[in-house]
Amino acid sequence: MNVIEVTELSKVYASGLGRGGIVALDGVSFSVEQGQIVGLLGPNGAGKTTLFKILLNITKPTGGRARLSGLPASDPLSRQRVGYLPENHRFPDHQTGIGLMELTARLYGVESSLFEDQLEPLLELVGMEKWGETKLRKYSKGMLQRIGLAQALVSDPEILLLDEPTDGVDPVGKIEIREALLKIRNQGKSIILNSHLLSEVESVADRVVILSKGKIVKSGSMAELTSQKSHIIIEAEIGHNIVEIPPRLGKVLSVSTKNMIVEVVDDSNLNPILELLFLKKIPIRSVKPMRISLEQSFLNTITEQEQTG
Amino acid sequence: MRGLIQHTISELFDRKLVYAFALVTLVAVLLVLFSTTIDISFGGEEQDLGDLSQAMGDTFLKGLSMFLSFLVFLAVMGTAGLIPTMLSPGQSDYFLSKPLSRTRLMLSKFCSIFSVYGAVIVVCGAVVWLAMSVSYLGFSGAIFYLFLSHLISLFIWLSITALAGVMSNSSAMSIMAAFTVWVLKVVVSSARAFEDVLGSKLLKFFLDALYQILPKTDQIETIGERLTSDLFIASYSAVWTSLLFAVVLLFLTVVTFNRRSY
């Protein structure tokens, strides 16, 4: 079941002089299934935060539509089961951590008894149980992120929109937040994670959507994005054999005594290449597509996008 | 609504405004207590003590009314930044992402500010009134009208700062808007006194129209004073037209807020 559906969403910010405008989103369409963590990636100004703001009706779209849990984003009820941690948030700093969570609970209409029951577990989840009574103005950036995550969870949301959740958080905190996200995902909740830390997204996300200049330039499962189908790793007892591959089939990128990386021109060329190895009586242990890091995949995508204009 | 009321109360304490109200009230109470010993010189002529008592009562009533007006002024200055703060970058995301319609969010915030600061004005005014009553005035339920008229004033001024706050996202602009309306109000009232000597009919019409449109908080407070003193009120039009002005401004506030992207 799709909990988020975005169709042909566009947003143009009016420029100061009233002519033209800045295109923040340009015909973006995607969906998020229940229980998925989706990583939203893109360079600065790609439209990631604008997308979040449109989903929450903070910003009005110029065109297209967005639905949360089957309801249009403009309907306040669509936000009833959505938790949000904004980027560059500035929570009312005269509140304590617990005060902020209580205010959030009241704005969501969460009953007092229910809120009291979940207060301690939530503070524990984000590692803030000792700091609940402290005013937010005394918090460090990392502590603000943690309490921000806790307030996003107060309404027991089905959907979590997290904009740079580990910004300013120390390495231990990052690991804790990552584990918390996986725990939340395992409860059947859906998370859209907007982060510049690609390794973090890679470690938790099921799917990735890459935005650039307001458009989706790539999306797919983590495996799809990090595998290079044309690059094949062949583990084999090559030893000191010389393997030559005709250019029409592909080319050898690297070779060692135990494996070789081959760039195939076409998927159908893989079998003829393997036959060449059989003919030389080289035992083959495994054949798999080469994986690259999400970071590399992201950079490749953005570079391609910039080159094609 | 309850959450926003609690939030507004915590803002009141955080901004130290509550201390300003307490200090002003303390000064007023001390003034009342020290002004009850009054030397009266009869000058050898017979005086009707009933008239004197009435005169003293009117003076204290006027004083209490001025004190309440000052509290309203403090409240308007102190709250002008609350809506712009709620809509500032970083905080607007927090409030707008909650499952409340914008109309409900804005009206709840407005009502929270009005009820919290209205309550503070009533409590501070009541303390001064009690001091006056114990020392001189005697208790009268009619004082309710005086408080009510100042609460109506507060409502009107808050509607001006709310609209300016939503349109400009700036505390300074909200305060300036309230001042501008106040100055306009004084200028138009003064100019109308001379309208018979103004040659231009168009100017007269313009001044009359502006006078009708602008809120008439001074007149509302005077009505409150007269009702408290059980005096005849010729017309309540100042109350209705001013309330209409505030309601229209509130409507524009909500419409503007609903149309905005943050």
XYZ file of N, CA, C and O in Angstrom, chain A residues 94-275:
728
model
N 12.116 28.415 24.782
C 11.816 28.579 26.210
C 11.170 27.312 26.773
O 10.971 27.204 27.974
N 10.870 26.377 25.876
C 10.284 25.106 26.313
C 11.401 24.164 26.773
O 12.525 24.252 26.294
N 11.047 23.256 27.664
C 11.964 22.165 27.988
C 11.749 21.076 26.929
O 10.800 21.168 26.136
N 12.594 20.071 26.961
C 12.421 18.962 26.018
C 11.044 18.332 26.179
O 10.327 18.093 25.204
N 10.667 18.080 27.439
C 9.354 17.473 27.702
C 8.249 18.451 27.325
O 7.215 18.064 26.769
N 8.489 19.750 27.591
C 7.504 20.777 27.244
C 7.231 20.787 25.748
O 6.077 20.893 25.319
N 8.297 20.659 24.962
C 8.137 20.640 23.500
C 7.321 19.417 23.072
O 6.419 19.514 22.234
N 7.639 18.283 23.689
C 6.917 17.054 23.323
C 5.447 17.145 23.736
O 4.560 16.676 23.023
N 5.213 17.799 24.885
C 3.836 17.956 25.366
C 3.053 18.893 24.439
O 1.898 18.613 24.088
N 3.716 19.990 24.032
C 3.066 20.926 23.106
C 2.723 20.209 21.797
O 1.619 20.339 21.263
N 3.686 19.416 21.313
C 3.467 18.667 20.072
C 2.288 17.704 20.231
O 1.413 17.632 19.362
N 2.263 17.015 21.366
C 1.177 16.053 21.614
C -0.170 16.766 21.612
O -1.151 16.270 21.044
N -0.219 17.930 22.221
C -1.489 18.685 22.275
C -1.901 19.153 20.873
O -3.080 19.140 20.530
N -0.913 19.581 20.085
C -1.244 20.039 18.729
C -1.757 18.882 17.870
O -2.534 19.084 16.950
N -1.310 17.683 18.205
C -1.799 16.497 17.478
C -3.081 15.943 18.098
O -3.678 15.022 17.564
N -3.450 16.492 19.268
C -4.652 15.998 19.951
C -4.434 14.651 20.615
O -5.387 13.893 20.791
N -3.173 14.354 20.993
C -2.883 13.087 21.679
C -3.368 13.210 23.128
O -3.128 14.218 23.789
N -4.051 12.189 23.596
C -4.579 12.235 24.968
C -3.434 12.246 25.972
O -2.400 11.610 25.762
N -3.666 12.964 27.098
C -2.605 13.143 28.108
C -2.071 11.809 28.613
O -0.859 11.622 28.745
N -2.995 10.863 28.890
C -2.558 9.579 29.472
C -1.678 8.825 28.469
O -0.656 8.235 28.840
N -2.058 8.919 27.195
C -1.288 8.235 26.146
C 0.101 8.867 26.023
O 1.115 8.170 25.896
N 0.116 10.193 26.114
C 1.383 10.916 26.020
C 2.300 10.539 27.183
O 3.482 10.274 26.989
N 1.731 10.509 28.383
C 2.554 10.171 29.552
C 3.123 8.759 29.445
O 4.258 8.515 29.852
N 2.331 7.854 28.872
C 2.803 6.469 28.720
C 4.004 6.372 27.782
O 4.889 5.555 27.984
N 3.987 7.188 26.745
C 5.043 7.016 25.735
C 6.209 7.999 25.916
O 7.201 7.909 25.193
N 6.090 8.894 26.904
C 7.138 9.912 27.088
C 8.507 9.284 27.380
O 9.489 9.551 26.678
N 8.553 8.441 28.417
C 9.828 7.838 28.813
C 10.438 6.980 27.700
O 11.614 7.138 27.365
N 9.643 6.063 27.097
C 10.224 5.254 26.016
C 10.781 6.097 24.872
O 11.829 5.771 24.318
N 10.080 7.201 24.550
C 10.562 8.038 23.445
C 11.867 8.745 23.818
O 12.796 8.818 23.002
N 11.924 9.250 25.045
C 13.163 9.916 25.486
C 14.324 8.918 25.501
O 15.449 9.252 25.144
N 14.007 7.701 25.905
C 15.048 6.654 25.918
C 15.497 6.318 24.498
O 16.688 6.150 24.238
N 14.518 6.236 23.609
C 14.823 5.875 22.218
C 15.843 6.837 21.607
O 16.736 6.432 20.870
N 15.709 8.132 21.958
C 16.629 9.120 21.375
C 17.765 9.477 22.333
O 18.550 10.395 22.070
N 17.824 8.767 23.453
C 18.926 8.977 24.400
C 18.870 10.319 25.108
O 19.898 10.938 25.379
N 17.656 10.793 25.426
C 17.521 12.111 26.057
C 16.822 12.032 27.417
O 16.333 13.049 27.917
N 16.801 10.851 28.022
C 16.044 10.699 29.260
C 16.560 11.583 30.399
O 15.810 11.946 31.296
N 17.850 11.972 30.337
C 18.400 12.805 31.422
C 18.191 14.296 31.167
O 18.486 15.122 32.021
N 17.748 14.629 29.978
C 17.712 16.053 29.606
C 16.311 16.584 29.344
O 16.154 17.717 28.887
N 15.320 15.790 29.674
C 13.936 16.181 29.379
C 13.486 17.462 30.058
O 12.687 18.220 29.528
N 14.015 17.718 31.264
C 13.562 18.882 32.035
C 14.392 20.131 31.732
O 14.156 21.185 32.321
N 15.380 19.993 30.856
C 16.251 21.141 30.547
C 15.652 21.961 29.414
O 15.043 21.409 28.493
N 15.833 23.289 29.517
C 15.283 24.148 28.442
C 16.053 23.941 27.138
O 17.277 23.725 27.156
N 15.331 24.055 26.036
C 15.936 23.788 24.724
C 17.098 24.730 24.420
O 18.025 24.363 23.706
N 17.042 25.946 24.965
C 18.123 26.901 24.655
C 19.461 26.451 25.223
O 20.497 26.989 24.849
N 19.416 25.479 26.139
C 20.675 24.969 26.703
C 21.154 23.715 25.975
O 22.196 23.164 26.311
N 20.399 23.264 24.991
C 20.757 22.040 24.271
C 21.847 22.325 23.216
O 21.889 23.410 22.647
N 22.652 21.313 22.961
C 23.586 21.385 21.830
C 22.804 21.055 20.560
O 21.650 20.604 20.624
N 23.444 21.240 19.403
C 22.774 20.952 18.122
C 22.323 19.484 18.060
O 21.209 19.178 17.635
N 23.229 18.614 18.510
C 22.912 17.185 18.476
C 21.731 16.840 19.367
O 20.870 16.024 19.006
N 21.677 17.494 20.537
C 20.561 17.218 21.465
C 19.246 17.728 20.870
O 18.189 17.104 21.028
N 19.329 18.874 20.184
C 18.114 19.402 19.540
C 17.601 18.445 18.465
O 16.395 18.267 18.304
N 18.543 17.832 17.741
C 18.135 16.865 16.718
C 17.444 15.656 17.360
O 16.442 15.163 16.861
N 18.008 15.214 18.480
C 17.441 14.041 19.153
C 16.034 14.343 19.680
O 15.108 13.550 19.492
N 15.884 15.515 20.316
C 14.557 15.838 20.860
C 13.599 16.127 19.705
O 12.390 15.866 19.810
N 14.151 16.642 18.609
C 13.323 16.876 17.417
C 12.778 15.572 16.869
O 11.622 15.492 16.452
N 13.613 14.550 16.906
C 13.165 13.227 16.446
C 12.092 12.685 17.396
O 11.084 12.113 16.956
N 12.314 12.908 18.704
C 11.330 12.421 19.690
C 9.973 13.100 19.485
O 8.936 12.435 19.516
N 9.983 14.430 19.256
C 8.699 15.117 19.054
C 8.022 14.654 17.753
O 6.805 14.620 17.663
N 8.851 14.264 16.777
C 8.262 13.777 15.516
C 7.548 12.437 15.726
O 6.686 12.064 14.941
N 7.923 11.739 16.806
C 7.345 10.410 17.053
C 6.180 10.433 18.041
O 5.545 9.408 18.285
N 5.911 11.617 18.608
C 4.917 11.726 19.679
C 3.530 11.229 19.279
O 2.811 10.625 20.075
N 3.166 11.463 18.016
C 1.795 11.108 17.602
C 1.694 9.680 17.077
O 0.693 9.333 16.461
N 2.738 8.875 17.319
C 2.789 7.509 16.804
C 2.520 7.512 15.297
O 1.556 6.897 14.813
N 3.366 8.224 14.537
C 3.066 8.436 13.114
C 3.249 7.177 12.262
O 4.034 6.306 12.596
N 2.498 7.148 11.159
C 2.675 6.091 10.161
C 3.784 6.480 9.197
O 4.431 5.636 8.593
N 3.925 7.803 9.040
C 4.910 8.328 8.091
C 5.822 9.295 8.825
O 5.356 10.156 9.572
N 7.125 9.148 8.621
C 8.078 10.082 9.224
C 8.837 10.798 8.115
O 9.386 10.146 7.219
N 8.833 12.101 8.173
C 9.605 12.891 7.211
C 10.764 13.510 7.987
O 10.546 14.358 8.864
N 11.964 13.081 7.688
C 13.121 13.537 8.454
C 14.089 14.276 7.531
O 14.623 13.696 6.586
N 14.272 15.559 7.847
C 15.141 16.397 7.031
C 16.474 16.563 7.766
O 16.526 17.272 8.778
N 17.490 15.919 7.285
C 18.818 15.946 7.903
C 18.763 15.594 9.402
O 19.150 16.392 10.243
N 18.279 14.409 9.751
C 18.091 14.098 11.176
C 19.378 13.973 11.976
O 19.348 14.125 13.196
N 20.487 13.679 11.314
C 21.726 13.494 12.092
C 22.666 14.692 11.972
O 23.819 14.609 12.380
N 22.137 15.793 11.456
C 22.946 16.996 11.321
C 23.397 17.466 12.710
O 22.573 17.773 13.571
N 24.685 17.510 12.940
C 25.210 17.978 14.224
C 25.277 16.915 15.297
O 25.693 17.183 16.423
N 24.867 15.709 14.970
C 24.879 14.632 15.963
C 26.246 13.940 15.931
O 26.833 13.749 14.857
N 26.758 13.568 17.119
C 28.071 12.924 17.169
C 27.998 11.505 16.580
O 26.898 10.962 16.401
N 29.168 10.906 16.272
C 29.145 9.586 15.604
C 28.354 8.518 16.360
O 27.622 7.742 15.739
N 28.461 8.516 17.687
C 27.718 7.510 18.460
C 26.217 7.776 18.303
O 25.409 6.856 18.098
N 25.872 9.052 18.376
C 24.458 9.440 18.222
C 23.924 9.050 16.870
O 22.764 8.634 16.736
N 24.772 9.195 15.845
C 24.337 8.840 14.489
C 23.978 7.359 14.411
O 22.974 6.974 13.806
N 24.822 6.550 15.039
C 24.561 5.104 15.029
C 23.260 4.812 15.779
O 22.431 4.013 15.333
N 23.081 5.518 16.909
C 21.857 5.301 17.703
C 20.617 5.697 16.903
O 19.601 5.003 16.912
N 20.717 6.832 16.212
C 19.567 7.285 15.417
C 19.294 6.302 14.279
O 18.154 5.963 13.987
N 20.365 5.802 13.662
C 20.214 4.836 12.581
C 19.489 3.585 13.092
O 18.561 3.085 12.462
N 19.912 3.119 14.279
C 19.260 1.932 14.846
C 17.796 2.222 15.179
O 16.923 1.374 14.968
N 17.560 3.448 15.674
C 16.176 3.828 16.001
C 15.312 3.828 14.742
O 14.166 3.363 14.763
N 15.880 4.326 13.639
C 15.117 4.374 12.383
C 14.764 2.975 11.904
O 13.643 2.721 11.447
N 15.719 2.063 12.023
C 15.446 0.685 11.593
C 14.358 0.052 12.462
O 13.490 -0.666 11.974
N 14.441 0.363 13.770
C 13.434 -0.141 14.702
C 12.046 0.387 14.315
O 11.051 -0.336 14.307
N 12.006 1.685 13.985
C 10.730 2.316 13.602
C 10.210 1.697 12.306
O 9.027 1.413 12.157
N 11.116 1.481 11.356
C 10.728 0.868 10.084
C 10.148 -0.529 10.320
O 9.146 -0.922 9.718
N 10.789 -1.259 11.242
C 10.326 -2.620 11.512
C 8.940 -2.655 12.172
O 8.286 -3.690 12.218
N 8.527 -1.499 12.697
C 7.158 -1.404 13.248
C 6.134 -1.146 12.140
O 4.966 -0.893 12.414
N 6.600 -1.125 10.895
C 5.685 -0.938 9.760
C 5.508 0.506 9.356
O 4.630 0.839 8.563
N 6.329 1.390 9.924
C 6.195 2.806 9.576
C 7.062 3.127 8.361
O 8.065 2.459 8.113
N 6.643 4.158 7.658
C 7.398 4.563 6.466
C 8.206 5.816 6.797
O 7.729 6.683 7.530
N 9.399 5.876 6.252
C 10.273 7.021 6.552
C 10.822 7.583 5.243
O 11.286 6.821 4.384
N 10.735 8.891 5.095
C 11.490 9.526 4.009
C 12.618 10.275 4.674
O 12.407 11.126 5.548
N 13.807 9.950 4.269
C 15.000 10.473 4.916
C 15.749 11.355 3.925
O 16.212 10.883 2.887
N 15.828 12.620 4.261
C 16.581 13.545 3.436
C 17.916 13.790 4.131
O 17.943 14.322 5.239
N 18.983 13.361 3.509
C 20.280 13.504 4.175
C 21.387 13.686 3.159
O 21.345 13.139 2.061
N 22.373 14.479 3.559
C 23.558 14.621 2.715
C 24.586 13.539 3.028
O 25.560 13.389 2.314
N 24.344 12.822 4.141
C 25.283 11.759 4.508
C 24.876 10.480 3.775
O 24.016 9.729 4.222
N 25.508 10.258 2.633
C 25.078 9.161 1.773
C 25.343 7.792 2.399
O 24.569 6.854 2.195
N 26.409 7.709 3.185
C 26.700 6.419 3.815
C 25.586 6.062 4.800
O 25.217 4.894 4.949
N 25.056 7.098 5.433
C 23.960 6.902 6.388
C 22.700 6.404 5.651
O 22.057 5.450 6.080
N 22.406 7.038 4.539
C 21.237 6.631 3.749
C 21.443 5.202 3.249
O 20.534 4.367 3.302
N 22.657 4.939 2.792
C 22.967 3.612 2.245
C 22.742 2.520 3.287
O 22.302 1.420 2.953
N 23.023 2.861 4.555
C 22.921 1.826 5.583
C 21.485 1.572 6.050
O 21.233 0.548 6.671
N 20.575 2.483 5.771
C 19.213 2.253 6.273
C 18.130 2.216 5.189
O 17.082 1.595 5.393
N 18.379 2.869 4.056
C 17.275 3.040 3.092
C 17.008 1.787 2.272
O 17.923 1.039 1.940
N 15.717 1.565 1.972
C 15.335 0.472 1.068
C 15.334 0.973 -0.368
O 15.630 0.223 -1.294
N 14.943 2.219 -0.510
C 14.863 2.816 -1.842
C 15.485 4.194 -1.815
O 15.552 4.840 -0.766
N 15.901 4.637 -2.975
C 16.522 5.959 -3.071
C 15.885 6.723 -4.229
O 15.605 6.154 -5.282
N 15.633 7.995 -3.968
C 15.154 8.892 -5.031
C 16.173 10.026 -5.118
O 16.476 10.661 -4.113
N 16.723 10.222 -6.306
C 17.710 11.301 -6.462
C 17.074 12.448 -7.240
O 16.564 12.261 -8.346
N 17.098 13.603 -6.612
C 16.542 14.811 -7.229
C 17.682 15.710 -7.684
O 18.699 15.826 -6.993
N 17.504 16.329 -8.818
C 18.457 17.343 -9.251
C 17.701 18.397 -10.051
O 16.915 18.059 -10.938
N 17.914 19.623 -9.703
C 17.236 20.755 -10.362
C 15.727 20.543 -10.440
O 15.102 20.804 -11.478
N 15.174 20.020 -9.378
C 13.719 19.885 -9.291
C 13.145 18.667 -9.983
O 11.919 18.521 -10.039
N 14.000 17.813 -10.554
C 13.488 16.629 -11.252
C 14.066 15.362 -10.627
O 15.188 15.385 -10.121
N 13.294 14.277 -10.735
C 13.842 12.993 -10.294
C 14.742 12.480 -11.406
O 14.284 12.267 -12.533
N 16.030 12.337 -11.097
C 16.942 11.871 -12.137
C 17.220 10.379 -12.005
O 17.674 9.752 -12.957
N 16.961 9.833 -10.856
C 17.129 8.385 -10.701
C 16.343 7.946 -9.477
O 16.287 8.675 -8.474
N 15.752 6.777 -9.547
C 15.129 6.214 -8.355
C 15.120 4.700 -8.500
O 15.132 4.169 -9.615
N 15.120 4.051 -7.387
C 15.111 2.591 -7.414
C 15.541 2.035 -6.080
O 15.799 2.788 -5.124
N 15.603 0.706 -6.024
C 16.025 0.080 -4.770
C 17.521 0.331 -4.582
O 18.230 0.688 -5.533
N 17.958 0.137 -3.363
C 19.376 0.370 -3.088
C 20.242 -0.529 -3.970
O 21.270 -0.093 -4.500
N 19.799 -1.802 -4.158
C 20.568 -2.735 -4.983
C 20.652 -2.242 -6.424
O 21.714 -2.321 -7.054
N 19.540 -1.720 -6.915
C 19.536 -1.230 -8.303
C 20.486 -0.049 -8.484
O 21.158 0.077 -9.499
N 20.499 0.818 -7.491
C 21.324 2.023 -7.637
C 22.806 1.759 -7.438
O 23.645 2.477 -7.983
N 23.114 0.756 -6.622
C 24.527 0.549 -6.322
C 25.155 -0.558 -7.168
O 26.325 -0.849 -7.028
N 24.338 -1.187 -8.032
C 24.966 -2.194 -8.888
C 25.222 -1.574 -10.255
O 24.437 -0.777 -10.740
N 26.348 -1.959 -10.840
C 26.640 -1.502 -12.197
C 26.480 -2.703 -13.100
O 27.347 -3.564 -13.159
N 25.334 -2.753 -13.769
C 25.012 -3.952 -14.547
C 26.050 -4.253 -15.619
O 26.322 -5.406 -15.940
N 26.647 -3.217 -16.169
C 27.588 -3.459 -17.267
C 28.952 -3.939 -16.754
O 29.761 -4.434 -17.520
N 29.184 -3.763 -15.436
C 30.463 -4.187 -14.865
C 30.251 -5.502 -14.114
O 29.475 -5.549 -13.163
N 30.924 -6.529 -14.571
C 30.739 -7.863 -13.982
C 32.035 -8.306 -13.307
O 33.120 -8.143 -13.876
N 31.869 -8.836 -12.092
C 33.039 -9.415 -11.428
C 32.967 -10.934 -11.631
O 31.976 -11.568 -11.253
N 33.991 -11.470 -12.216
C 34.037 -12.931 -12.410
C 35.142 -13.470 -11.502
O 36.315 -13.114 -11.661
N 34.707 -14.243 -10.493
C 35.698 -14.882 -9.614
C 36.058 -16.230 -10.235
O 35.182 -17.076 -10.436
N 37.302 -16.375 -10.530
C 37.721 -17.617 -11.220
C 39.207 -17.868 -10.955
O 39.933 -16.948 -10.571
N 39.598 -19.135 -11.135
C 41.017 -19.491 -10.940
C 41.769 -19.104 -12.211
O 42.125 -19.953 -13.028
N 42.018 -17.869 -12.385
C 42.634 -17.389 -13.618
C 44.130 -17.720 -13.650
O 44.688 -18.120 -14.673
N 44.730 -17.611 -12.484
C 46.161 -17.913 -12.407
C 46.950 -17.032 -13.348
O 46.753 -15.807 -13.348
N 47.796 -17.679 -14.169
C 48.625 -16.875 -15.082
C 48.116 -16.947 -16.521
O 48.828 -16.611 -17.453
N 46.898 -17.446 -16.685
C 46.294 -17.490 -18.028
C 46.081 -16.078 -18.563
O 45.784 -15.148 -17.810
N 46.203 -15.966 -19.842
C 45.907 -14.677 -20.472
C 44.534 -14.795 -21.135
O 44.321 -15.675 -21.981
N 43.630 -13.953 -20.684
C 42.269 -13.997 -21.229
C 42.058 -12.753 -22.089
O 42.153 -11.631 -21.584
N 41.793 -12.968 -23.335
C 41.531 -11.831 -24.230
C 40.072 -11.866 -24.654
O 39.570 -12.906 -25.082
N 39.423 -10.757 -24.530
C 37.991 -10.680 -24.876
C 37.844 -9.787 -26.103
O 38.376 -8.663 -26.123
N 37.167 -10.296 -27.154
C 36.980 -9.470 -28.357
C 36.225 -8.175 -28.004
O 35.279 -8.215 -27.209
N 36.634 -7.074 -28.589
C 35.994 -5.784 -28.260
C 34.490 -5.768 -28.487
O 33.775 -5.037 -27.804
N 33.991 -6.579 -29.436
C 32.546 -6.579 -29.682
C 31.761 -7.138 -28.488
O 30.562 -6.904 -28.334
N 32.453 -7.946 -27.627
C 31.779 -8.505 -26.441
C 31.958 -7.617 -25.207
O 31.080 -7.519 -24.362
N 33.074 -6.975 -25.085
C 33.341 -6.141 -23.912
C 34.829 -5.951 -23.735
O 35.603 -6.238 -24.652
N 35.225 -5.458 -22.555
C 36.664 -5.328 -22.331
C 37.013 -5.621 -20.875
O 36.188 -5.425 -19.971
N 38.217 -6.092 -20.683
C 38.681 -6.410 -19.334
C 39.151 -5.109 -18.680
O 40.000 -4.404 -19.213
N 38.533 -4.807 -17.525
C 38.938 -3.577 -16.820
C 40.093 -3.838 -15.870
O 40.977 -3.012 -15.712
N 40.030 -4.979 -15.212
C 41.165 -5.358 -14.362
C 41.169 -6.865 -14.237
O 40.128 -7.521 -14.382
N 42.336 -7.388 -13.961
C 42.451 -8.848 -13.833
C 43.503 -9.180 -12.787
O 44.501 -8.471 -12.643
N 43.198 -10.220 -11.989
C 44.189 -10.732 -11.037
C 44.180 -12.246 -11.160
O 43.457 -12.798 -12.001
N 44.910 -12.920 -10.309
C 44.948 -14.377 -10.421
C 43.627 -15.008 -10.001
O 43.316 -16.138 -10.366
N 42.824 -14.260 -9.203
C 41.587 -14.871 -8.692
C 40.309 -14.250 -9.238
O 39.222 -14.790 -9.035
N 40.398 -13.113 -9.841
C 39.170 -12.558 -10.425
C 39.484 -11.565 -11.532
O 40.630 -11.122 -11.689
N 38.440 -11.248 -12.256
C 38.580 -10.222 -13.287
C 37.292 -9.397 -13.354
O 36.205 -9.893 -13.082
N 37.483 -8.119 -13.653
C 36.312 -7.251 -13.812
C 36.185 -6.943 -15.288
O 37.129 -6.466 -15.927
N 34.984 -7.252 -15.802
C 34.764 -7.104 -17.237
C 33.622 -6.118 -17.475
O 32.590 -6.176 -16.781
N 33.814 -5.223 -18.410
C 32.709 -4.354 -18.818
C 32.100 -4.972 -20.066
O 32.764 -5.055 -21.107
N 30.835 -5.438 -19.928
C 30.212 -6.077 -21.078
C 29.424 -5.043 -21.888
O 28.840 -4.114 -21.312
N 29.468 -5.225 -23.215
C 28.757 -4.268 -24.077
C 27.257 -4.447 -23.917
O 26.494 -3.487 -23.864
N 26.856 -5.709 -23.773
C 25.438 -6.031 -23.665
C 25.305 -7.234 -22.744
O 26.203 -8.076 -22.692
N 24.169 -7.334 -22.036
C 23.970 -8.481 -21.136
C 24.113 -9.810 -21.856
O 24.617 -10.786 -21.301
N 23.652 -9.844 -23.117
C 23.686 -11.116 -23.869
C 25.119 -11.548 -24.191
O 25.340 -12.681 -24.613
N 26.070 -10.652 -23.990
C 27.471 -11.001 -24.286
C 28.146 -11.753 -23.139
O 29.294 -12.185 -23.272
N 27.441 -11.815 -22.015
C 28.068 -12.433 -20.847
C 28.374 -13.919 -21.094
O 29.466 -14.402 -20.786
N 27.405 -14.626 -21.680
C 27.621 -16.060 -21.912
C 28.823 -16.345 -22.812
O 29.654 -17.204 -22.473
N 28.949 -15.657 -23.961
C 30.146 -15.884 -24.793
C 31.455 -15.630 -24.037
O 32.448 -16.344 -24.245
N 31.432 -14.628 -23.145
C 32.662 -14.342 -22.370
C 32.969 -15.517 -21.437
O 34.118 -15.970 -21.332
N 31.921 -16.026 -20.783
C 32.124 -17.150 -19.877
C 32.586 -18.387 -20.647
O 33.413 -19.172 -20.158
N 32.051 -18.549 -21.877
C 32.472 -19.684 -22.715
C 33.969 -19.619 -23.016
O 34.664 -20.645 -23.053
